[in-house]
CSV table of C-alpha atoms and ligand atoms in Angstrom, one decimal:
chain,number,residue,atom,x,y,z
U,1,MET,CA,100.4,65.6,112.3
U,2,GLN,CA,99.7,62.7,114.9
U,3,ALA,CA,100.8,65.1,117.5
U,4,LEU,CA,98.8,68.0,116.3
U,5,ARG,CA,95.6,65.9,116.3
U,6,ALA,CA,96.3,64.9,119.9
U,7,ARG,CA,96.5,68.4,120.9
U,8,GLY,CA,93.1,69.1,119.2
U,9,LEU,CA,94.8,71.6,116.8
U,10,VAL,CA,93.9,69.6,113.6
U,11,CYS,CA,90.6,68.2,112.5
U,12,LYS,CA,90.2,64.6,111.3
U,13,GLY,CA,91.1,64.3,107.7
U,14,GLN,CA,93.1,67.7,107.7
U,15,SER,CA,96.3,65.6,107.0
U,16,ALA,CA,95.2,65.5,103.4
U,17,ALA,CA,95.3,69.2,103.1
U,18,ALA,CA,97.3,70.4,100.0
U,19,PRO,CA,100.4,72.6,100.8
U,20,GLY,CA,99.3,76.2,101.3
U,21,ARG,CA,95.6,75.5,101.2
U,22,SER,CA,93.7,74.4,104.5
U,23,GLN,CA,90.7,72.0,104.2
U,24,GLY,CA,88.4,75.1,104.8
U,25,GLU,CA,89.4,76.7,101.6
U,26,THR,CA,87.2,74.7,99.2
U,27,ALA,CA,86.7,75.4,95.8
U,28,SER,CA,83.5,77.4,96.5
U,29,GLY,CA,85.4,79.3,99.2
U,30,ILE,CA,82.4,79.3,101.6
U,31,ALA,CA,83.3,76.8,104.1
U,32,VAL,CA,85.7,77.8,106.8
U,33,SER,CA,87.0,75.0,108.9
U,34,ALA,CA,87.0,74.8,112.7
U,35,ASN,CA,90.7,75.3,112.5
U,36,GLN,CA,90.4,78.6,110.6
U,37,GLN,CA,88.0,79.7,113.3
U,38,LYS,CA,90.5,78.6,115.9
U,39,LEU,CA,93.2,80.6,114.1
U,40,GLU,CA,90.9,83.8,114.0
U,41,GLU,CA,90.3,83.3,117.9
U,42,LEU,CA,93.9,83.1,118.5
U,43,ARG,CA,94.7,86.4,116.5
U,44,ARG,CA,92.0,88.0,118.7
U,45,ARG,CA,93.5,86.6,122.0
U,46,ALA,CA,97.0,87.7,120.9
U,47,ALA,CA,96.0,91.1,119.8
U,48,ALA,CA,94.3,91.6,123.2
U,49,ARG,CA,97.2,90.5,125.4
U,50,LEU,CA,100.4,90.6,123.7
U,51,ALA,CA,102.0,94.2,122.9
U,52,GLY,CA,101.2,94.7,119.3
U,53,GLY,CA,99.9,91.0,119.1
U,54,VAL,CA,103.5,89.7,119.0
U,55,ASN,CA,106.7,89.2,120.9
U,56,SER,CA,108.8,90.3,118.0
U,57,PRO,CA,107.7,92.9,115.4
U,58,VAL,CA,108.4,91.3,112.1
U,59,ARG,CA,106.0,88.5,113.1
U,60,ALA,CA,103.0,90.8,112.8
U,61,TRP,CA,103.2,91.0,109.1
U,62,LYS,CA,102.7,94.6,109.1
U,63,ALA,CA,104.9,95.1,106.0
U,64,VAL,CA,103.1,92.7,103.9
U,65,GLY,CA,99.6,93.0,105.2
U,66,GLY,CA,97.2,90.0,105.8
U,67,GLN,CA,96.8,87.9,108.9
U,68,PRO,CA,99.9,86.5,110.4
U,69,LEU,CA,100.1,82.8,110.9
U,70,PHE,CA,100.5,80.9,114.1
U,71,MET,CA,102.8,77.9,113.9
U,72,ALA,CA,101.9,74.7,115.5
U,73,GLU,CA,104.6,72.5,114.6
U,74,GLY,CA,107.8,72.0,112.5
U,75,ALA,CA,109.6,68.9,111.1
U,76,GLY,CA,112.6,69.1,108.7
U,77,ALA,CA,111.9,71.8,106.2
U,78,THR,CA,108.1,71.9,106.9
U,79,LEU,CA,106.1,74.1,109.1
U,80,VAL,CA,102.4,73.4,109.9
U,81,ASP,CA,100.3,76.3,111.1
U,82,CYS,CA,97.5,76.3,113.6
U,83,ALA,CA,94.9,75.7,110.9
U,84,GLY,CA,96.8,72.6,109.8
U,85,VAL,CA,98.2,74.1,106.6
U,86,ARG,CA,101.7,72.9,105.6
U,87,TYR,CA,104.5,75.1,104.4
U,88,ILE,CA,108.0,74.6,103.1
U,89,ASP,CA,109.9,76.9,105.5
U,90,TYR,CA,112.5,79.4,104.5
U,91,VAL,CA,112.4,81.3,107.7
U,92,GLY,CA,114.2,78.8,109.6
U,93,GLY,CA,113.4,80.5,112.9
U,94,PHE,CA,115.2,83.6,111.4
U,95,GLY,CA,118.5,81.4,111.2
U,96,PRO,CA,119.0,78.9,113.9
U,97,ALA,CA,117.1,76.0,112.1
U,98,ILE,CA,120.1,74.9,109.8
U,99,VAL,CA,119.6,71.1,110.5
U,100,GLY,CA,115.8,71.5,110.0
U,101,HIS,CA,113.2,71.7,112.6
U,102,ALA,CA,112.8,69.3,115.4
U,103,HIS,CA,115.8,67.1,114.2
U,104,ARG,CA,115.4,63.6,116.0
U,105,GLN,CA,119.0,63.9,117.5
U,106,VAL,CA,118.5,67.4,118.8
U,107,VAL,CA,115.0,66.5,120.2
U,108,GLU,CA,116.4,63.5,121.9
U,109,ALA,CA,119.3,65.5,123.4
U,110,VAL,CA,117.0,68.1,124.7
U,111,ALA,CA,114.5,65.7,126.1
U,112,GLU,CA,117.2,63.8,127.9
U,113,GLN,CA,118.5,67.1,129.3
U,114,VAL,CA,115.1,68.4,130.4
U,115,ARG,CA,114.6,65.2,132.6
U,116,ARG,CA,117.8,66.2,134.3
U,117,GLY,CA,116.8,69.9,135.0
U,118,PHE,CA,117.2,73.1,133.3
U,119,ALA,CA,118.5,75.9,135.3
U,120,PHE,CA,120.9,75.4,138.2
U,121,GLY,CA,122.4,78.8,138.7
U,122,ALA,CA,125.6,77.1,138.8
U,123,SER,CA,128.2,76.1,136.1
U,124,THR,CA,127.7,72.8,134.1
U,125,GLU,CA,129.9,70.7,132.0
U,126,LEU,CA,127.7,71.5,129.0
U,127,GLU,CA,128.8,75.2,129.0
U,128,VAL,CA,132.4,74.2,129.2
U,129,GLU,CA,131.9,71.8,126.1
U,130,LEU,CA,130.0,74.4,124.0
U,131,ALA,CA,132.9,76.9,124.6
U,132,GLU,CA,135.4,74.4,123.7
U,133,VAL,CA,133.6,73.5,120.5
U,134,ILE,CA,133.5,77.2,119.6
U,135,CYS,CA,137.2,77.9,120.5
U,136,ARG,CA,138.4,74.9,118.3
U,137,ALA,CA,136.2,76.1,115.3
U,138,VAL,CA,136.6,79.8,115.3
U,139,ALA,CA,140.0,81.3,114.7
U,140,GLY,CA,141.1,83.9,117.3
U,141,ALA,CA,138.7,82.6,119.9
U,142,GLU,CA,140.6,81.7,123.0
U,143,LYS,CA,137.8,82.4,125.4
U,144,VAL,CA,133.9,82.5,125.4
U,145,ARG,CA,131.2,84.4,127.4
U,146,LEU,CA,127.9,82.7,126.7
U,147,VAL,CA,124.7,84.8,127.2
U,148,SER,CA,121.0,84.2,126.1
U,149,SER,CA,120.6,86.2,122.9
U,150,GLY,CA,122.5,88.0,120.2
U,151,THR,CA,121.3,91.3,121.5
U,152,GLU,CA,123.1,90.6,124.9
U,153,ALA,CA,126.3,89.5,123.0
U,154,ALA,CA,126.5,92.6,120.8
U,155,MET,CA,125.9,94.9,124.0
U,156,THR,CA,128.4,93.0,126.0
U,157,ALA,CA,131.1,93.2,123.2
U,158,LEU,CA,130.6,96.9,122.8
U,159,ARG,CA,131.1,97.3,126.7
U,160,ILE,CA,134.3,95.2,126.5
U,161,ALA,CA,135.5,97.6,123.5
U,162,ARG,CA,134.7,100.7,125.3
U,163,ALA,CA,136.4,99.5,128.5
U,164,ALA,CA,139.6,98.2,126.5
U,165,THR,CA,140.0,101.3,124.5
U,166,GLY,CA,138.7,104.0,127.0
U,167,ARG,CA,136.7,105.5,124.2
U,168,PRO,CA,133.0,106.1,123.9
U,169,ALA,CA,131.9,106.0,120.2
U,170,ILE,CA,131.3,103.2,117.7
U,171,VAL,CA,130.9,102.9,114.1
U,172,LYS,CA,128.1,100.6,112.7
U,173,PHE,CA,126.8,100.2,109.2
U,174,ASP,CA,123.5,101.3,107.8
U,175,GLY,CA,121.2,98.4,107.5
U,176,CYS,CA,123.3,96.1,109.8
U,177,TYR,CA,121.2,94.8,112.7
U,178,HIS,CA,122.9,93.7,116.0
U,179,GLY,CA,119.9,93.4,118.3
U,180,HIS,CA,118.1,96.0,120.1
U,181,SER,CA,120.5,97.5,122.7
U,182,ASP,CA,120.3,101.3,122.7
U,183,ALA,CA,123.7,101.9,121.0
U,184,LEU,CA,122.8,99.6,118.1
U,185,LEU,CA,119.2,100.8,117.3
U,186,VAL,CA,120.6,103.4,115.1
U,187,ARG,CA,119.9,102.9,111.4
U,188,ALA,CA,119.3,99.3,112.2
U,189,GLY,CA,118.2,96.5,109.9
U,190,SER,CA,115.7,93.6,110.2
U,191,GLY,CA,112.5,94.9,111.9
U,192,ALA,CA,113.7,98.5,112.2
U,193,MET,CA,114.3,98.6,108.4
U,194,THR,CA,111.0,96.7,107.7
U,195,PHE,CA,109.1,99.4,109.7
U,196,ALA,CA,111.3,102.3,108.4
U,197,MET,CA,112.3,103.1,111.8
U,198,PRO,CA,115.8,104.4,111.5
U,199,ASP,CA,116.1,105.2,115.1
U,200,SER,CA,114.0,104.0,117.9
U,201,ALA,CA,112.1,106.3,120.5
U,202,GLY,CA,113.4,106.0,124.1
U,203,VAL,CA,117.2,106.0,123.0
U,204,PRO,CA,118.7,109.2,124.6
U,205,GLN,CA,120.3,111.5,122.0
U,206,ALA,CA,123.4,111.4,124.3
U,207,LEU,CA,123.8,107.7,123.5
U,208,ALA,CA,122.6,107.5,119.8
U,209,GLY,CA,124.9,110.3,119.2
U,210,LEU,CA,128.0,108.0,120.0
U,211,THR,CA,126.9,105.7,117.1
U,212,ARG,CA,128.4,106.7,113.8
U,213,VAL,CA,126.9,105.2,110.6
U,214,ALA,CA,128.6,104.3,107.6
U,215,ALA,CA,127.2,102.7,104.3
U,216,PHE,CA,128.1,99.1,104.0
U,217,ASN,CA,130.8,98.3,101.4
U,218,SER,CA,132.0,102.0,101.5
U,219,LEU,CA,135.5,102.2,102.9
U,220,ALA,CA,135.3,105.9,102.3
U,221,ASP,CA,132.6,106.2,104.7
U,222,VAL,CA,134.6,104.4,107.4
U,223,GLU,CA,137.5,106.6,106.8
U,224,ARG,CA,135.2,109.6,107.2
U,225,CYS,CA,134.1,108.3,110.6
U,226,PHE,CA,137.6,108.0,111.9
U,227,ALA,CA,138.8,111.1,110.4
U,228,ALA,CA,136.1,113.1,112.2
U,229,ASP,CA,136.8,111.4,115.5
U,230,PRO,CA,140.4,109.9,115.3
U,231,GLU,CA,140.7,109.4,119.2
U,232,GLY,CA,137.1,108.7,119.8
U,233,ILE,CA,136.0,105.5,118.3
U,234,ALA,CA,136.1,102.2,120.4
U,235,ALA,CA,135.0,99.7,117.8
U,236,VAL,CA,133.5,99.0,114.3
U,237,ILE,CA,130.9,96.5,114.5
U,238,VAL,CA,129.7,94.7,111.3
U,239,GLU,CA,127.7,91.8,110.1
U,240,THR,CA,130.3,89.8,108.2
U,241,VAL,CA,127.7,89.1,105.7
U,242,PRO,CA,124.6,91.5,106.3
U,243,ALA,CA,121.5,89.5,106.2
U,244,ASN,CA,119.1,91.9,107.9
U,245,MET,CA,118.8,94.3,105.1
U,246,GLY,CA,118.1,91.3,103.0
U,247,VAL,CA,121.4,89.5,102.0
U,248,VAL,CA,124.3,91.6,100.8
U,249,ALA,CA,127.8,90.3,100.0
U,250,PRO,CA,130.8,92.2,101.3
U,251,ALA,CA,132.9,93.5,98.4
U,252,ARG,CA,136.2,91.9,98.0
U,253,GLY,CA,138.8,93.1,100.5
U,254,PHE,CA,136.2,95.3,102.2
U,255,LEU,CA,136.2,93.7,105.6
U,256,ALA,CA,139.9,93.1,105.7
U,257,GLU,CA,140.4,96.7,104.9
U,258,VAL,CA,137.8,97.9,107.6
U,259,GLY,CA,139.9,95.8,110.1
U,260,ARG,CA,143.1,97.4,109.0
U,261,LEU,CA,141.6,101.0,109.3
U,262,ALA,CA,140.2,100.1,112.9
U,263,ARG,CA,143.5,98.9,114.0
U,264,ARG,CA,145.3,101.8,112.6
U,265,HIS,CA,143.3,104.0,114.8
U,266,GLY,CA,143.3,102.1,117.9
U,267,ALA,CA,139.7,100.7,117.6
U,268,LEU,CA,138.5,97.2,117.6
U,269,LEU,CA,136.8,95.2,115.0
U,270,ILE,CA,133.6,93.3,116.1
U,271,CYS,CA,132.2,90.8,113.6
U,272,ASP,CA,128.6,89.9,114.3
U,273,GLU,CA,128.3,86.5,113.4
U,274,VAL,CA,125.0,85.7,115.1
U,275,ILE,CA,123.5,84.7,111.7
U,276,THR,CA,126.7,83.8,109.6
U,277,GLY,CA,128.4,81.8,112.4
U,278,PHE,CA,128.3,78.0,111.6
U,279,ARG,CA,126.1,78.9,108.6
U,280,LEU,CA,128.4,79.7,105.9
U,281,ARG,CA,131.2,77.2,107.2
U,282,PHE,CA,131.9,75.2,110.5
U,283,GLY,CA,133.1,78.3,112.5
U,284,ALA,CA,133.1,81.9,111.8
U,285,ALA,CA,132.4,83.3,108.3
U,286,CYS,CA,135.0,86.2,108.6
U,287,GLU,CA,137.7,83.6,107.9
U,288,LEU,CA,136.3,83.5,104.3
U,289,TYR,CA,136.9,87.2,104.0
U,290,GLU,CA,140.2,87.4,105.7
U,291,ALA,CA,138.8,89.8,108.2
U,292,LYS,CA,140.7,89.4,111.5
U,293,PRO,CA,138.1,90.7,114.3
U,294,ASP,CA,139.1,91.2,117.7
U,295,LEU,CA,135.7,90.1,118.9
U,296,ILE,CA,133.2,87.8,117.2
U,297,LEU,CA,129.5,87.5,118.3
U,298,LEU,CA,127.6,84.3,117.8
U,299,GLY,CA,124.1,83.2,118.6
U,300,LYS,CA,121.0,81.5,116.6
U,301,ILE,CA,122.8,78.3,115.3
U,302,ILE,CA,125.0,77.7,118.4
U,303,GLY,CA,121.8,77.5,120.3
U,304,GLY,CA,119.9,75.1,118.0
U,305,GLY,CA,116.8,77.1,118.3
U,306,MET,CA,117.2,77.7,122.1
U,307,PRO,CA,118.0,81.1,123.5
U,308,VAL,CA,121.8,81.6,123.1
U,309,GLY,CA,124.4,84.2,122.4
U,310,ALA,CA,128.1,84.3,122.9
U,311,VAL,CA,131.1,86.8,122.6
U,312,ALA,CA,134.3,85.1,121.5
U,313,GLY,CA,137.9,86.5,121.4
U,314,PRO,CA,141.3,86.6,122.7
U,315,ALA,CA,141.7,85.9,126.4
U,316,ALA,CA,142.9,89.3,127.2
U,317,LEU,CA,139.7,90.8,126.1
U,318,LEU,CA,137.4,88.3,127.4
U,319,GLU,CA,139.2,88.4,130.9
U,320,ARG,CA,138.0,92.1,131.1
U,321,LEU,CA,134.5,90.5,131.9
U,322,ALA,CA,133.5,90.1,135.6
U,323,PRO,CA,134.5,88.4,137.7
U,324,ALA,CA,138.0,88.3,136.2
U,325,GLY,CA,137.9,91.9,135.2
U,326,ASP,CA,136.2,95.1,135.8
U,327,VAL,CA,133.3,95.1,132.8
U,328,TYR,CA,130.1,93.8,134.5
U,329,GLN,CA,127.9,91.3,132.7
U,330,ALA,CA,125.7,88.5,134.1
U,331,GLY,CA,122.7,86.4,133.2
U,332,THR,CA,120.4,84.1,135.3
U,333,LEU,CA,119.9,81.6,132.3
U,334,SER,CA,123.2,82.2,130.6
U,335,GLY,CA,124.8,78.8,129.5
U,336,ASN,CA,121.6,77.0,130.6
U,337,PRO,CA,121.9,73.3,130.1
U,338,VAL,CA,119.0,72.8,127.7
U,339,ALA,CA,120.1,75.4,125.3
U,340,MET,CA,123.7,74.0,125.6
U,341,ARG,CA,122.5,70.6,124.7
U,342,ALA,CA,120.4,71.9,121.7
U,343,GLY,CA,123.5,73.9,120.6
U,344,LEU,CA,126.0,71.1,121.0
U,345,GLU,CA,123.9,68.5,119.2
U,346,THR,CA,123.3,70.9,116.4
U,347,LEU,CA,126.9,71.6,116.0
U,348,ARG,CA,127.7,68.0,116.1
U,349,LEU,CA,125.3,67.4,113.1
U,350,LEU,CA,127.1,70.2,111.3
U,351,ALA,CA,130.5,68.7,111.8
U,352,ARG,CA,129.6,65.7,109.6
U,353,PRO,CA,131.3,65.7,106.2
U,354,GLY,CA,129.3,67.0,103.2
U,355,VAL,CA,127.0,69.1,105.3
U,356,TYR,CA,128.0,72.6,103.9
U,357,GLU,CA,128.4,71.0,100.4
U,358,HIS,CA,124.8,70.0,100.5
U,359,LEU,CA,123.6,73.5,101.7
U,360,GLU,CA,125.8,75.1,98.9
U,361,ARG,CA,124.3,72.8,96.2
U,362,MET,CA,120.6,73.3,97.2
U,363,SER,CA,121.1,77.0,97.7
U,364,ALA,CA,122.8,77.4,94.4
U,365,ARG,CA,120.1,75.6,92.6
U,366,LEU,CA,117.4,77.7,94.5
U,367,ALA,CA,119.1,81.1,93.6
U,368,GLU,CA,119.7,79.9,90.0
U,369,GLY,CA,115.9,78.9,89.9
U,370,LEU,CA,114.6,82.2,91.3
U,371,ALA,CA,116.9,84.3,88.9
U,372,GLY,CA,115.7,82.1,86.1
U,373,ALA,CA,112.0,82.8,87.3
U,374,LEU,CA,112.6,86.5,87.1
U,375,ALA,CA,114.1,86.3,83.8
U,376,GLY,CA,111.4,84.0,82.4
U,377,ALA,CA,108.7,86.3,83.6
U,378,GLY,CA,110.6,89.5,82.4
U,379,VAL,CA,110.0,91.1,85.8
U,380,PRO,CA,112.9,93.2,87.3
U,381,GLY,CA,114.8,91.9,90.2
U,382,CYS,CA,118.0,90.3,91.5
U,383,VAL,CA,119.0,87.4,93.7
U,384,ASN,CA,121.7,87.9,96.3
U,385,ARG,CA,123.2,84.6,97.7
U,386,VAL,CA,126.0,83.9,100.1
U,387,GLY,CA,125.9,80.2,101.0
U,388,SER,CA,122.6,79.1,102.3
U,389,MET,CA,121.3,82.6,102.8
U,390,LEU,CA,119.7,84.4,100.0
U,391,THR,CA,117.3,87.3,99.1
U,392,LEU,CA,115.4,88.0,95.9
U,393,PHE,CA,115.2,91.9,95.8
U,394,HIS,CA,112.2,92.9,93.7
U,395,GLY,CA,112.4,95.8,91.1
U,396,VAL,CA,116.2,96.5,91.5
U,397,GLY,CA,119.1,95.4,89.4
U,398,GLU,CA,121.8,95.4,92.1
U,399,VAL,CA,122.0,95.6,96.0
U,400,ARG,CA,125.2,96.4,97.7
U,401,ASN,CA,124.1,98.4,100.7
U,402,ALA,CA,121.0,99.6,102.5
U,403,GLU,CA,120.3,102.4,100.3
U,404,GLU,CA,120.0,100.2,97.3
U,405,ALA,CA,118.1,97.6,99.4
U,406,ARG,CA,115.4,100.3,100.3
U,407,ALA,CA,115.0,101.0,96.6
U,408,ALA,CA,113.5,97.6,96.2
U,409,ASP,CA,109.8,97.5,95.2
U,410,LEU,CA,108.0,96.5,98.4
U,411,ALA,CA,104.5,96.2,96.7
U,412,ARG,CA,106.0,93.8,94.4
U,413,PHE,CA,107.7,91.8,97.2
U,414,ASN,CA,104.4,91.8,99.1
U,415,ARG,CA,102.5,90.2,96.2
U,416,PHE,CA,105.3,87.7,95.9
U,417,PHE,CA,105.1,86.9,99.6
U,418,HIS,CA,101.4,86.2,99.4
U,419,GLY,CA,101.6,84.3,96.2
U,420,MET,CA,104.3,82.1,97.6
U,421,LEU,CA,102.3,81.5,100.8
U,422,ARG,CA,99.2,80.5,98.7
U,423,ARG,CA,101.4,77.9,97.0
U,424,GLY,CA,102.7,76.5,100.5
U,425,ILE,CA,106.1,78.3,100.6
U,426,TYR,CA,106.6,80.2,103.8
U,427,LEU,CA,109.0,83.2,103.5
U,428,ALA,CA,110.0,85.9,106.0
U,429,PRO,CA,107.4,88.5,105.8
U,430,SER,CA,109.8,91.4,104.9
U,431,GLN,CA,111.9,92.2,101.8
U,432,PHE,CA,114.7,93.0,104.1
U,433,GLU,CA,115.2,89.4,105.5
U,434,ALA,CA,117.0,86.3,104.3
U,435,MET,CA,115.7,83.1,103.0
U,436,PHE,CA,117.4,80.3,104.9
U,437,VAL,CA,118.1,76.8,103.4
U,438,SER,CA,118.5,74.0,105.8
U,439,LEU,CA,119.9,70.4,105.7
U,440,ALA,CA,116.3,69.2,105.5
U,441,HIS,CA,115.7,71.0,102.2
U,442,GLY,CA,116.2,68.6,99.5
U,443,PRO,CA,115.9,68.7,95.6
U,444,GLU,CA,112.2,68.1,95.9
U,445,GLU,CA,111.5,71.2,98.2
U,446,ILE,CA,113.9,73.3,96.1
U,447,GLU,CA,112.1,72.5,92.8
U,448,ARG,CA,108.6,73.0,94.3
U,449,THR,CA,109.8,76.5,95.4
U,450,VAL,CA,111.3,77.3,92.0
U,451,ALA,CA,108.0,76.2,90.3
U,452,ALA,CA,106.1,78.2,92.7
U,453,ALA,CA,108.1,81.3,92.0
U,454,GLU,CA,107.8,80.9,88.3
U,455,GLU,CA,104.0,80.9,88.8
U,456,VAL,CA,103.8,83.9,91.0
U,457,LEU,CA,106.3,85.9,88.9
U,458,ALA,CA,104.6,85.2,85.8
U,459,GLU,CA,101.4,86.5,87.5
U,460,ALA,CA,103.4,89.7,88.4
U,461,ARG,CA,104.2,89.9,84.7
U,462,VAL,CA,100.6,90.0,83.9
U,463,GLY,CA,100.2,92.6,86.4
U,464,LEU,CA,102.7,94.9,84.9
U,465,LYS,CA,101.6,98.2,83.1
U,466,PRO,CA,102.6,98.0,79.6
F,1,PLP,C1,119.4,88.1,115.2
F,1,PLP,C2,120.6,88.9,115.2
F,1,PLP,C3,120.9,89.5,116.5
F,1,PLP,C4,120.2,89.6,117.6
F,1,PLP,O1,120.0,88.4,118.2
F,1,PLP,P1,118.8,88.1,119.3
F,1,PLP,O2,119.1,86.7,119.8
F,1,PLP,O3,117.5,88.2,118.3
F,1,PLP,O4,118.9,89.0,120.2
F,1,PLP,C5,122.2,90.1,116.4
F,1,PLP,N1,122.9,90.2,115.2
F,1,PLP,C6,122.4,89.7,114.1
F,1,PLP,C7,123.5,89.8,112.9
F,1,PLP,C8,121.3,89.0,114.1
F,1,PLP,O5,120.9,88.4,113.0
C-alpha cells in the first residue's frame, strides 16, 4: 500500500477500504473516488490504444460483462487494483504465481539480477542451471530448449515431431489450449473457448486441415484419428490435466493408453505441462498418470511470472534443433537471465518439504467448501479439482470433456463471478479457466472465499425460477 501511495495510485485513507469495495462506493453510492475516476480514464486510454483494449483477450471480461480491472500491485494471495480495492486472487497470473505474488525471495533474486543486466545475446550460467533443475525433476528430460512463452514451446515441439517422423498431421483434443500458433488454434480452449471461436480467422485451411481433433477422455476418438490416417500423424498433443476448458481430470489410464496408441502408430506423444508442470508435483504431472511422453512442454511456473517456455525430452529429439540439427528455432530473449532467476528462485521455494501438501490441503478444503456451498444453496453445479487447480462448473452435474464443459450455465457463472468480485474474491473472468491456489493462500483466505461463495450461491438460489 505504501508503494501504491508513493506512485500516486491510492488516495490517503484508502488502505482502510474493505475488500471488494473501494472507498468511493459509500453506502449512498453517490461519491466516486478519485481512484475510480482514474480507473475510468485508464479504461478509456486502453480502449483507444491497445487492440481490443487489452494484450490478451480474456482480460477484457467480454464473457462476464462489466468493466475489467487494472491491477496495480500483488502481494502473496492478494491483488490490489488501480482504485485501491483489495482482492483474494485465484487467477495467479493464469498459473505462474504458485508461491504467491511478489514473494520476497523471488523479488530479491530478480532485483539482484536486474542490476547485472538482462539481455546479453549470449549464454549465461543461469540458463544452464534452470535446464539442469528441469532435467533432474522431469523423467525423460535429458535436454531442454528454453523459449519465451508456452506458445513457442508448443510450436517448437510440433516442428520437432514433424521433422522426426516426416509426417504432417497432428491430433489435439477439443478444449485443450496450447498457445496461439496456427496449427494449434483449432477447437482450442482458454480465450478461444470463452469467445466461442473454435477456429481463428487467418489460419489457412491447408494448415488447420492437418490438425485432427479428438474429444478429451475418448480413446475411441483417438483411434478413429489414427485409423483415418495411419501413416500421416506426427504427434498427439495433450494437456496432461486440461485447465483451459476449466479443469478436467483425465480418466484412469487414458493418457497412458493415448501414449501406447501413438507409439503403435509411430507418432510422438507431447504432454503440454505449461500449467501442470511443477504445479501438481515437483516435476511433470504426466508421471502421476503413467503417461510416457516423448516431449514435455513447460512454461508459467518455471518462469516465476516472467516470460518463459521450455521443450524438454530425450537428447535424440532435442538435438534435432538448430544448431545441432536441421529444425530451426531461435529467440532474442530466450533464456534471458531475469526470467531464469525468477524461475530458479520459484523452483527453489517449491523444492522445500511440505509445499505440495500445503497446496493440497488448502485446495481440498476450498473444493469441499465450494461443493458444500452449491449443495447448501440447492443450486446445480460441480467442482472439478486436480491438486491446486479447480473449476466450479455451474448448472452441470459432471464435466469430463469440452462438450460437457460447454453445457455449463454461463449466465449463472457470470453472476457468480460478479458476486464474488463484490466480496473481494478475484476469479478468472471465464467459466473455462481454473482457480489457482498458491502457497500464500492459508486457511483465512480459503474460509473467506468459501463464505463468499455461500452468500453468492444462496442469492443464486433466490433468483431461481420455481
Ligand atoms: C498458457 C498455456 C500455453 C501458452 O503459454 P503462453 O506463455 O501464454 O504462450 C500453452 N499451453 C497451456 C496448457 C497453457 O495453459
